[in-house]
Short mmCIF file of C-alpha atoms in Angstrom, two decimals:
data_model
loop_
_atom_site.label_atom_id
_atom_site.label_comp_id
_atom_site.label_asym_id
_atom_site.label_seq_id
_atom_site.Cartn_x
_atom_site.Cartn_y
_atom_site.Cartn_z
CA UNK S 1 0.00 0.00 0.00
CA UNK S 2 1.05 3.54 -0.62
CA UNK S 3 0.81 6.35 1.94
CA UNK S 4 -2.12 7.90 0.08
CA UNK S 5 -3.96 4.58 0.01
CA UNK S 6 -3.48 4.14 3.76
CA UNK S 7 -4.92 7.63 4.26
CA UNK S 8 -8.00 6.83 2.17
CA UNK S 9 -7.05 9.07 -0.72
CA UNK S 10 -7.57 8.12 -4.39
CA UNK S 11 -5.23 5.45 -5.72
CA UNK S 12 -3.47 6.25 -8.98
CA UNK S 13 -0.58 4.85 -10.98
CA UNK S 14 1.71 6.66 -8.53
CA UNK S 15 0.50 4.23 -5.87
CA UNK S 16 1.67 1.35 -8.04
CA UNK S 17 5.06 3.06 -8.43
CA UNK S 18 5.33 3.25 -4.63
CA UNK S 19 4.47 -0.43 -4.30
CA UNK S 20 7.07 -1.33 -6.91
CA UNK S 21 9.58 0.79 -4.99
CA UNK S 22 8.85 -1.24 -1.85
CA UNK S 23 9.47 -4.51 -3.70
CA UNK S 24 12.66 -3.18 -5.29
CA UNK S 25 13.92 -1.88 -1.93
CA UNK S 26 13.27 -5.17 -0.16
CA UNK S 27 14.84 -7.20 -2.96
CA UNK S 28 17.93 -4.98 -3.23
CA UNK S 29 18.49 -4.38 0.49
CA UNK S 30 17.41 -7.81 1.69
CA UNK S 31 15.13 -6.65 4.49
CA UNK S 32 11.59 -5.45 5.02
CA UNK S 33 11.04 -1.75 4.51
CA UNK S 34 7.97 -1.26 6.70
CA UNK S 35 7.69 -3.63 9.61
CA UNK S 36 5.93 -2.89 12.86
CA UNK S 37 5.18 -5.03 15.89
CA UNK S 38 1.55 -5.13 14.71
CA UNK S 39 -0.42 -4.47 11.53
CA UNK S 40 -1.42 -1.08 12.89
CA UNK S 41 2.23 -0.11 13.46
CA UNK S 42 3.13 -1.29 9.97
CA UNK S 43 0.32 0.76 8.41
CA UNK S 44 1.43 3.79 10.43
CA UNK S 45 4.97 3.33 9.11
CA UNK S 46 3.67 3.22 5.53
CA UNK S 47 1.58 6.36 6.14
CA UNK S 48 4.67 8.17 7.45
CA UNK S 49 6.70 6.93 4.43
CA UNK S 50 9.93 7.17 6.38
CA UNK S 51 12.51 5.27 4.38
CA UNK S 52 16.02 4.45 5.54
CA UNK S 53 18.25 5.05 2.50
CA UNK S 54 19.92 1.84 1.35
CA UNK S 55 23.36 3.44 1.66
CA UNK S 56 22.69 4.04 5.37
CA UNK S 57 22.40 0.27 5.70
CA UNK S 58 25.16 -0.64 3.22
CA UNK S 59 27.60 2.16 2.33
CA UNK S 60 28.61 0.17 -0.75
CA UNK S 61 25.08 0.22 -2.18
CA UNK S 62 25.07 1.71 -5.69
CA UNK S 63 24.16 5.42 -5.57
CA UNK S 64 22.23 5.34 -8.84
CA UNK S 65 20.06 2.46 -7.68
CA UNK S 66 19.43 4.19 -4.37
CA UNK S 67 18.32 7.34 -6.20
CA UNK S 68 15.85 5.29 -8.31
CA UNK S 69 14.45 3.50 -5.26
CA UNK S 70 14.08 6.64 -3.16
CA UNK S 71 12.26 8.50 -5.93
CA UNK S 72 9.82 5.61 -6.33
CA UNK S 73 9.27 5.72 -2.54
CA UNK S 74 8.69 9.46 -2.30
CA UNK S 75 5.94 10.31 0.17
CA UNK S 76 4.23 12.68 -2.24
CA UNK S 77 2.79 10.97 -5.34
CA UNK S 78 3.84 13.91 -7.51
CA UNK S 79 7.49 13.34 -6.53
CA UNK S 80 7.46 9.76 -7.88
CA UNK S 81 8.04 8.60 -11.43
CA UNK S 82 5.19 9.40 -13.84
#
């Protein structure tokens, strides 16, 4: 789910871009992006859209790939890829 979907706003293609960004992040980094102790905490984390940059986890992570992932995971739908 995207932050706007969690907040009950209309879902657009930008929501799909966010979801793809989550999958790409988890595949590339090797860990869950949004994980809370409960479903409610996880949904709150998605709504906040606070993303730890991959290079903060692995300094050797490719900068270009990080830039792609972080743009796809932008909190504002208008800041994501069209």
